[in-house]
Coordinates of C-alpha atoms in Angstrom, one line a residue:
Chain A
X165 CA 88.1 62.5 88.7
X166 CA 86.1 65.1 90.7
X167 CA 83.1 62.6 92.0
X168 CA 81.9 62.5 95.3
X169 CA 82.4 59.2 96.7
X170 CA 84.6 59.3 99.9
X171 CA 83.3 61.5 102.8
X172 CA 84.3 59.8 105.5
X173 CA 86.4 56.8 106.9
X174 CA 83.6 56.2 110.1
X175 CA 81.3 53.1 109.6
X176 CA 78.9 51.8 112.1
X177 CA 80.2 48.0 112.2
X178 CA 83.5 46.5 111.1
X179 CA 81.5 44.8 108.3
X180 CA 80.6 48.3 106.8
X181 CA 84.2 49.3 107.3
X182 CA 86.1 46.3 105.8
X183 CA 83.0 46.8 102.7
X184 CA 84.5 50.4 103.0
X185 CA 88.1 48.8 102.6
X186 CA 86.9 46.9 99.5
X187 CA 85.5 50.2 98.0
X188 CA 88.9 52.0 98.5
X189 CA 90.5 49.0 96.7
X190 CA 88.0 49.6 94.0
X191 CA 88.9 53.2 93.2
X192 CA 92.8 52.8 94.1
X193 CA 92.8 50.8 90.6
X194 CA 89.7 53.3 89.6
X195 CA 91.7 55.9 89.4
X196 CA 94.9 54.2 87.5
X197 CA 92.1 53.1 84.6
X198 CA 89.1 55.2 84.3
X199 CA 87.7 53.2 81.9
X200 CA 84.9 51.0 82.9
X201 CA 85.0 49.3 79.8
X202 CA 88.1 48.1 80.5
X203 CA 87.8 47.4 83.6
X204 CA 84.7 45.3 83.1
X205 CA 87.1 43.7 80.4
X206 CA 89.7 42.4 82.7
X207 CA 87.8 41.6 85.8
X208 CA 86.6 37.7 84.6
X209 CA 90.6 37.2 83.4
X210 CA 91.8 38.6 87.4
X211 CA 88.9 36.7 89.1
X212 CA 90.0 33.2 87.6
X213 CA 93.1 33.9 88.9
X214 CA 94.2 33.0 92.4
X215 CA 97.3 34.9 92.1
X216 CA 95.5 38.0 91.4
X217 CA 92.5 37.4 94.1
X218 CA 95.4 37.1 97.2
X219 CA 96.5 40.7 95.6
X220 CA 93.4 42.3 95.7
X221 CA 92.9 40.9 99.4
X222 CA 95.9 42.4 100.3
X223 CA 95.3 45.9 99.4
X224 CA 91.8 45.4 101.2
X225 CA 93.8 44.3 103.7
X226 CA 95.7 47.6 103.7
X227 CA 93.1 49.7 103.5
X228 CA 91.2 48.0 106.1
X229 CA 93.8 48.8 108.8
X230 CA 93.6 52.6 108.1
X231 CA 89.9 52.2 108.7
X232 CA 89.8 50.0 111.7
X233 CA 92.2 52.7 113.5
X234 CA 90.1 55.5 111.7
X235 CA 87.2 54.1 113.9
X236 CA 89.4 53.0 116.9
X237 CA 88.5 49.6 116.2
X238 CA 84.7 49.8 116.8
X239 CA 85.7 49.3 120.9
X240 CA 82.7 49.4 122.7
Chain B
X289 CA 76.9 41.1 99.9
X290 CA 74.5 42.1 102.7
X291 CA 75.4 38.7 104.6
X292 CA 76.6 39.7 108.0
X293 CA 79.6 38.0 109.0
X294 CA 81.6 40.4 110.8
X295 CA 80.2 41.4 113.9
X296 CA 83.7 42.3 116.3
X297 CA 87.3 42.5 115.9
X298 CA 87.9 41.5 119.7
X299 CA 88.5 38.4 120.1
X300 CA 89.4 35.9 123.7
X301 CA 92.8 34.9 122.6
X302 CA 95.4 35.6 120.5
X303 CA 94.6 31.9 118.4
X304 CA 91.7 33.1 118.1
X305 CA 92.3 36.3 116.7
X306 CA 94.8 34.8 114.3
X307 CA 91.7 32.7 113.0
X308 CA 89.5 35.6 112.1
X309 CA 92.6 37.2 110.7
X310 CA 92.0 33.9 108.2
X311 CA 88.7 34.7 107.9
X312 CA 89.2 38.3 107.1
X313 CA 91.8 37.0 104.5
X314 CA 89.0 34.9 103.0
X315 CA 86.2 37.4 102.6
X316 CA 88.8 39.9 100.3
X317 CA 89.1 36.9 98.0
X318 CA 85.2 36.2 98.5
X319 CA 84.1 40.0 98.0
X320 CA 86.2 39.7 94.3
X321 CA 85.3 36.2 93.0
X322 CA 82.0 35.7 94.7
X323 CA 81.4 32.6 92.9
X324 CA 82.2 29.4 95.5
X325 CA 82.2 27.5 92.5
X326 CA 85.1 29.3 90.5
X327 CA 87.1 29.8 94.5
X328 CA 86.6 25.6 94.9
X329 CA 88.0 25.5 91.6
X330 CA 91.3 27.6 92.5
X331 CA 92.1 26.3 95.8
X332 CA 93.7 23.2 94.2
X333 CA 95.6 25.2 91.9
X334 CA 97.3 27.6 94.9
X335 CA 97.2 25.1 97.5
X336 CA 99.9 23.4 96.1
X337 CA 102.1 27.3 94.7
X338 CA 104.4 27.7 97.2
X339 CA 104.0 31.4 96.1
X340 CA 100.5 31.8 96.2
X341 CA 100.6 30.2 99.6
X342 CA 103.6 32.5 100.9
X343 CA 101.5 35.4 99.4
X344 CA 98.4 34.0 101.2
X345 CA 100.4 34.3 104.3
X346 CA 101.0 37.9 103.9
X347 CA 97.6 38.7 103.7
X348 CA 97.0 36.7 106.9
X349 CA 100.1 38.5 109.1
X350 CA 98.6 42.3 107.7
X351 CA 95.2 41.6 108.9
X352 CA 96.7 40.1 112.2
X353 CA 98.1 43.2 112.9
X354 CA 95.0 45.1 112.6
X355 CA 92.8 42.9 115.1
X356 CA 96.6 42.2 117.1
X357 CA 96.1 46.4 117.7
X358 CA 92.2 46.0 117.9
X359 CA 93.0 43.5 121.1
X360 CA 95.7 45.4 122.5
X361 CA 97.9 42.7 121.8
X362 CA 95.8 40.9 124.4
X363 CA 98.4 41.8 126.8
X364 CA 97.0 41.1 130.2
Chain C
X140 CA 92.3 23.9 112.9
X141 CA 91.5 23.1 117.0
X142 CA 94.6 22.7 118.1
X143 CA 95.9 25.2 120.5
X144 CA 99.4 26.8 119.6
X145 CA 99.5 30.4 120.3
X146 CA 98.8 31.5 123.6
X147 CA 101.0 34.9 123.9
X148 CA 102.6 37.3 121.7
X149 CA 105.0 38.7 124.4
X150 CA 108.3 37.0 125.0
X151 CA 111.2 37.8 127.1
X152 CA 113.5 38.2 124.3
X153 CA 113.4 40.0 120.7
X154 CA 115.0 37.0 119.1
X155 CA 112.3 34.9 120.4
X156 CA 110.2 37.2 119.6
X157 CA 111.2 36.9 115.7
X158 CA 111.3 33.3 116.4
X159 CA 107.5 33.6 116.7
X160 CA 106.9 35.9 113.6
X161 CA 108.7 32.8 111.7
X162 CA 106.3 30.5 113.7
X163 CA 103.1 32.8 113.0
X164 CA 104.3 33.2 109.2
X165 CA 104.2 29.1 108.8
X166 CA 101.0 28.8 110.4
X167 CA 99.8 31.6 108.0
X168 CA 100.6 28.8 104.8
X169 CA 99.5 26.0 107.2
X170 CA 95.8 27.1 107.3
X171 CA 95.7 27.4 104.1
X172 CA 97.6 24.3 103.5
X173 CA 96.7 21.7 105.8
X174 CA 98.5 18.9 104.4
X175 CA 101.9 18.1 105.8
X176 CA 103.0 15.7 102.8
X177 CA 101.8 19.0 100.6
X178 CA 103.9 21.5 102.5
X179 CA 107.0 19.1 102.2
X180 CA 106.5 18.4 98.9
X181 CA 106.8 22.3 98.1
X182 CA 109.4 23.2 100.4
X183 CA 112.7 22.0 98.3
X184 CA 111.2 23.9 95.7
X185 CA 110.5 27.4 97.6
X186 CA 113.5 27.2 99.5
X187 CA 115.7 27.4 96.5
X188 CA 113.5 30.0 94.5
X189 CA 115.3 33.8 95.4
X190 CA 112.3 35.2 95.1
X191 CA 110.0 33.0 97.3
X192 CA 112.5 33.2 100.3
X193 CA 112.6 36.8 100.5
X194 CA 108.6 36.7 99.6
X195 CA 108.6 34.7 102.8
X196 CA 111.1 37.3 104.5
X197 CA 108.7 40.1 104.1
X198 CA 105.3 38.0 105.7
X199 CA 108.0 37.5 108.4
X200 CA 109.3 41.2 108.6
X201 CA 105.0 41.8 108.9
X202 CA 104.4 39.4 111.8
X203 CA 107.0 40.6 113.9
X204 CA 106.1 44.6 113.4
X205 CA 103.0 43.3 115.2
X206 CA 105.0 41.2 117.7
X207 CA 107.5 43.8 118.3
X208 CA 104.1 46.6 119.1
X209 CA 102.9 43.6 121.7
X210 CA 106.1 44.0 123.3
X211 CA 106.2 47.1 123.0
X212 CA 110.0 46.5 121.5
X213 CA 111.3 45.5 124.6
X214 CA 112.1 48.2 125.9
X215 CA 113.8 48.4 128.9
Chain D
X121 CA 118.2 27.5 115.1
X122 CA 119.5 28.2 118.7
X123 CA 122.1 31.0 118.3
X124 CA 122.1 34.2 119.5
X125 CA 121.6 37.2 117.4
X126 CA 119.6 39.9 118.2
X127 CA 119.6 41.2 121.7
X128 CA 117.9 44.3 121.2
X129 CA 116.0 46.7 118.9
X130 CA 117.8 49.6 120.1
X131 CA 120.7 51.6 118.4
X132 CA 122.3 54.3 118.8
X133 CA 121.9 56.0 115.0
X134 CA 119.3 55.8 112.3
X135 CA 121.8 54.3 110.5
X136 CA 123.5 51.7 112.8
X137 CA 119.0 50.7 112.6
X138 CA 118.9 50.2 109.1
X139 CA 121.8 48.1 109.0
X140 CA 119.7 46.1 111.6
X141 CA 116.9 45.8 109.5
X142 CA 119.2 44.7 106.9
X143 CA 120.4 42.3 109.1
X144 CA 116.4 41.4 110.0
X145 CA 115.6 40.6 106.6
X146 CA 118.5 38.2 105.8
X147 CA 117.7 36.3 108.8
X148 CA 114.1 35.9 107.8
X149 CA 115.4 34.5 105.0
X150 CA 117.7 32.2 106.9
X151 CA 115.2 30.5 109.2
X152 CA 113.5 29.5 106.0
X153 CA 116.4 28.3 104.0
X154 CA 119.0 27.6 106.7
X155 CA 121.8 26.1 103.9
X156 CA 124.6 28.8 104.0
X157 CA 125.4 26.7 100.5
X158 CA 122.0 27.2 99.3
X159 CA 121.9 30.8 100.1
X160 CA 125.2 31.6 98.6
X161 CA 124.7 30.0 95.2
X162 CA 120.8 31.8 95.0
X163 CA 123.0 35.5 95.8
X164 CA 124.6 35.8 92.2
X165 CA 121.1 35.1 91.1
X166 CA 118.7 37.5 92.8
X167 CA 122.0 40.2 93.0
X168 CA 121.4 40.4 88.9
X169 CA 117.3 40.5 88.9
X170 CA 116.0 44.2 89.8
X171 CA 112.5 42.4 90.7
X172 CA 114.3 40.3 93.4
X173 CA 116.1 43.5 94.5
X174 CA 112.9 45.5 94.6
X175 CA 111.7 43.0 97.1
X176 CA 114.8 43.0 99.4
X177 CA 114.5 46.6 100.0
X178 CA 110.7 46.4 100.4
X179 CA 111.6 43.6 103.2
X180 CA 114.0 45.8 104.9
X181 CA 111.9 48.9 104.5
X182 CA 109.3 46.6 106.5
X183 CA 112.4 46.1 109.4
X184 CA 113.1 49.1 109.3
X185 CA 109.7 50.6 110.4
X186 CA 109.7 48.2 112.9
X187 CA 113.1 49.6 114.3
X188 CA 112.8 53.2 114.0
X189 CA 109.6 52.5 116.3
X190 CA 111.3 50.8 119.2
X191 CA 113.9 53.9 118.5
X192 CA 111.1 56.4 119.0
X193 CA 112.3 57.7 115.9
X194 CA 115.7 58.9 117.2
X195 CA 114.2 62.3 117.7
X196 CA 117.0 64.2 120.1
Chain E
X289 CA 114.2 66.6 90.7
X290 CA 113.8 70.0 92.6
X291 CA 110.4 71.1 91.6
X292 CA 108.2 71.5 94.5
X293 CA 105.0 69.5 94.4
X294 CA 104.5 68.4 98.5
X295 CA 104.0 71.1 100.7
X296 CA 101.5 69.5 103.1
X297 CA 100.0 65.9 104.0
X298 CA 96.7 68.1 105.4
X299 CA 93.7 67.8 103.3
X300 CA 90.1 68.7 103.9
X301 CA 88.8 65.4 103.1
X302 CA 89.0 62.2 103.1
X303 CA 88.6 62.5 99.4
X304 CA 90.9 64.7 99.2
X305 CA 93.5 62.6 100.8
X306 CA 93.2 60.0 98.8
X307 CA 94.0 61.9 95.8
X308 CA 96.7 63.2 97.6
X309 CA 98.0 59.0 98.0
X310 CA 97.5 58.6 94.0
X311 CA 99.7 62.0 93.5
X312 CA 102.8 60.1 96.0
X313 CA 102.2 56.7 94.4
X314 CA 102.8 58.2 91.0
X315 CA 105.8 60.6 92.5
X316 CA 107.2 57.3 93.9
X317 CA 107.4 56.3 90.0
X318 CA 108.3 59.1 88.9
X319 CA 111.6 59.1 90.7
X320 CA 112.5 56.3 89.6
X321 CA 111.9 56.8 86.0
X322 CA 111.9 61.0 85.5
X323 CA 111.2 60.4 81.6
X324 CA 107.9 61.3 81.3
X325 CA 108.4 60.0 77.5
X326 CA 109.2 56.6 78.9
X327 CA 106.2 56.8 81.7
X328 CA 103.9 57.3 79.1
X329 CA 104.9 54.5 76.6
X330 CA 104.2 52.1 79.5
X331 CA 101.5 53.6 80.7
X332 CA 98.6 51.9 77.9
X333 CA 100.2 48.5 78.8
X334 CA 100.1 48.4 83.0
X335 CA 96.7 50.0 82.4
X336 CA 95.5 46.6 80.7
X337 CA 96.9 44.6 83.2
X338 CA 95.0 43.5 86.4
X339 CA 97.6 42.4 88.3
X340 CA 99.8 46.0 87.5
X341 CA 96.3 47.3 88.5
X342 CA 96.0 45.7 91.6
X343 CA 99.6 46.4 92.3
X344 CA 98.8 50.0 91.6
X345 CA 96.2 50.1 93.7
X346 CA 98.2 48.5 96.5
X347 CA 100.8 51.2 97.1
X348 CA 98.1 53.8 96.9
X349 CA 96.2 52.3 99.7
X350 CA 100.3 52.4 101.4
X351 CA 100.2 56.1 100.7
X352 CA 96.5 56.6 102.2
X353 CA 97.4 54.8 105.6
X354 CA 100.2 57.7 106.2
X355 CA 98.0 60.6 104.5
X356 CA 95.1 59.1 107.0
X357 CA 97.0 59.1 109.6
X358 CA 98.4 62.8 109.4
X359 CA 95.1 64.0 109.2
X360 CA 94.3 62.1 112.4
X361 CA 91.4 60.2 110.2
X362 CA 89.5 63.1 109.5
X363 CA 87.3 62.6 112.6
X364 CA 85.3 65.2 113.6
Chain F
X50 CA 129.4 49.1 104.4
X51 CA 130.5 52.0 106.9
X52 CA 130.2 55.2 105.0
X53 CA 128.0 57.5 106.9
X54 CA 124.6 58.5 104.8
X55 CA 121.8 58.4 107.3
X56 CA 122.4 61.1 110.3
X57 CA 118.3 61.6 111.2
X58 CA 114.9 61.0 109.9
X59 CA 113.7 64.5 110.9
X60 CA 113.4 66.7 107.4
X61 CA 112.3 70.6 107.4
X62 CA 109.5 69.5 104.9
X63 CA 107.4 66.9 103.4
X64 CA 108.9 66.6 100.1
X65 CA 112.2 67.0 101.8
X66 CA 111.1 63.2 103.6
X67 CA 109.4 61.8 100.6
X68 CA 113.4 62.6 99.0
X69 CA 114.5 60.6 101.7
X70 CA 112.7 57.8 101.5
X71 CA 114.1 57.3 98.1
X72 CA 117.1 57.4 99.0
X73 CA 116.1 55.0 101.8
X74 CA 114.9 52.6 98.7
X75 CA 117.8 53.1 97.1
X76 CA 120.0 52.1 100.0
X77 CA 118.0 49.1 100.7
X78 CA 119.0 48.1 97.1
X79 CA 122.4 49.0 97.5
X80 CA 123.5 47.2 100.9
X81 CA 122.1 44.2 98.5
X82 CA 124.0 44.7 95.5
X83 CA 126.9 46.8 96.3
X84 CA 128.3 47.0 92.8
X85 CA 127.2 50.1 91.1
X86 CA 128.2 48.4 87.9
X87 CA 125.6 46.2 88.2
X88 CA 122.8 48.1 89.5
X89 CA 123.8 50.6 86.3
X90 CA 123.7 48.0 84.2
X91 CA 120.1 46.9 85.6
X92 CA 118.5 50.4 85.6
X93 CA 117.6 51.0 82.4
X94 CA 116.0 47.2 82.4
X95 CA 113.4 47.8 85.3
X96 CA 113.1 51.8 84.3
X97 CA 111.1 50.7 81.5
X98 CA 109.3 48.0 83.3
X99 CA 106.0 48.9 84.7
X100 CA 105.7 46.4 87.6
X101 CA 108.9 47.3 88.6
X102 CA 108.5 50.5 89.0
X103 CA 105.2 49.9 90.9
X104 CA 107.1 47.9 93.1
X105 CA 109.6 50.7 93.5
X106 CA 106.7 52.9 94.7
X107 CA 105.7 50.5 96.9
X108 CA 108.9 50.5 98.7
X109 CA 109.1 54.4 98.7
X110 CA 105.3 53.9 100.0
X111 CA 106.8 51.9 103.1
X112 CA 110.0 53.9 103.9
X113 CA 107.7 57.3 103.5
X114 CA 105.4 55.8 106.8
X115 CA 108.4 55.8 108.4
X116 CA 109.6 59.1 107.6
X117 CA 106.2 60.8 108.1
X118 CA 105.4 59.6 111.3
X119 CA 109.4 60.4 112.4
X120 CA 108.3 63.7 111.7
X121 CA 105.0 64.0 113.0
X122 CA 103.7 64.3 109.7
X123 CA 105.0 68.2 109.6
X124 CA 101.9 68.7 111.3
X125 CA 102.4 72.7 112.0

């Protein structure tokens, strides 16, 4: 997977950042199944599923703390 | 979802840090299932899995340590 | 959730220290629980499922990295 | 649960640590489930399911960060 | 398994980095199960299954905070 | 358990830590079930089972933060 989408982990606002965190989620399971197809396939079975939606909060969760200390917390 | 809703990760107090740690939680389930519909549906569901709630804690204590660090631990 | 019940994260003692990761893991299920008669209802069943207890173990292990880093691990 | 345990984070070896952290983890599973009866009739169980043994050592690699942290590392 | 595959957690990127957190999340399997026969029998099923997915996607984001973190964030 | 295995976290290289944290995995297993009868008998079970060996990854995942920053990431 040789796209450009990741060229930095600075974001204006925490918002941006923890959206940043939700992209990074995205592509960790992006790059496990390329296939949009089915990807598109299994997101309605995953979002019905509270098991599955505390998961994928998690790993945001994850990747939000590497991106909150990659932009030393937005401290003004 | 261009709603802003996350302006700071400081917070007064440590409570109060602990809540938005909640809210944080919230908005990784929120950003997946975006339906409030489908998330009322679940919430009966996991509210009463003593798993899903454990897991639901887990989520909470990872993004308390990232505004716990944002805060300095709001040592005084 | 009003009620005021975390004030600090530093205490004089590691062990109290954990005390409060097992304090901050519970109120982790309790604001996404808020029913008492719910919580006791699923607590027989949790704490004799291997697998929940140690779940609950690890959001505990999570809360007290951060409480240990606001204490900077009691160092002497 | 009023008992002494854990003085301090410190030891003298990497090793003497992660025997700590061992010792962490169980007792995050104690607070919850404080029946010595109860724990020792779930061990045979959870002792004969990988998935349950996964989890232990993911709970004590958690501990175990924590401790090698307030150890600096045990770099000489 | 004494081939040499890590000689560096410096990357250019951020990009980069993360790609670098896929390679250890798979080399975290891969010790575990060295048949690449056996990897790739399993590998159609996981790939069809959101929460494996999402589980998937959670230890790479594990992998990115220390891959982040060695190359200070990438900041500029 | 007494047997001396851990003397230091500091390794010459990064795949020489990533090697360790396996084995800190594996030990985190072990101090759980001691038998290696049984763990024998349960490798060839959760070798051929994806989410365990996800999970596995995720434990190396956590034990390789530890490692990494122990060693300053090898930065040269």
């Amino acid at each position: 997977m040789s796209d450009f989408w990741l060229g930095s982990l600075v974001t204006d606002t925490p918002q941006a950042g923890f959206e940043l965190a939700i992209k990074l989620s995205r592509m960790g399971v992006k790059y496990t199944q390329p296939s949009a197809e089915v990807r598109d396939r299994l997101r309605p079975q995953y979002g019905e599923d509270a098991t599955a939606l505390i998961a994928s909060s998690q790993v945001v969760a994850t990747n939000f703390q590497t991106i909150a200390a990659a932009n030393n917390y937005w401290r003004s």
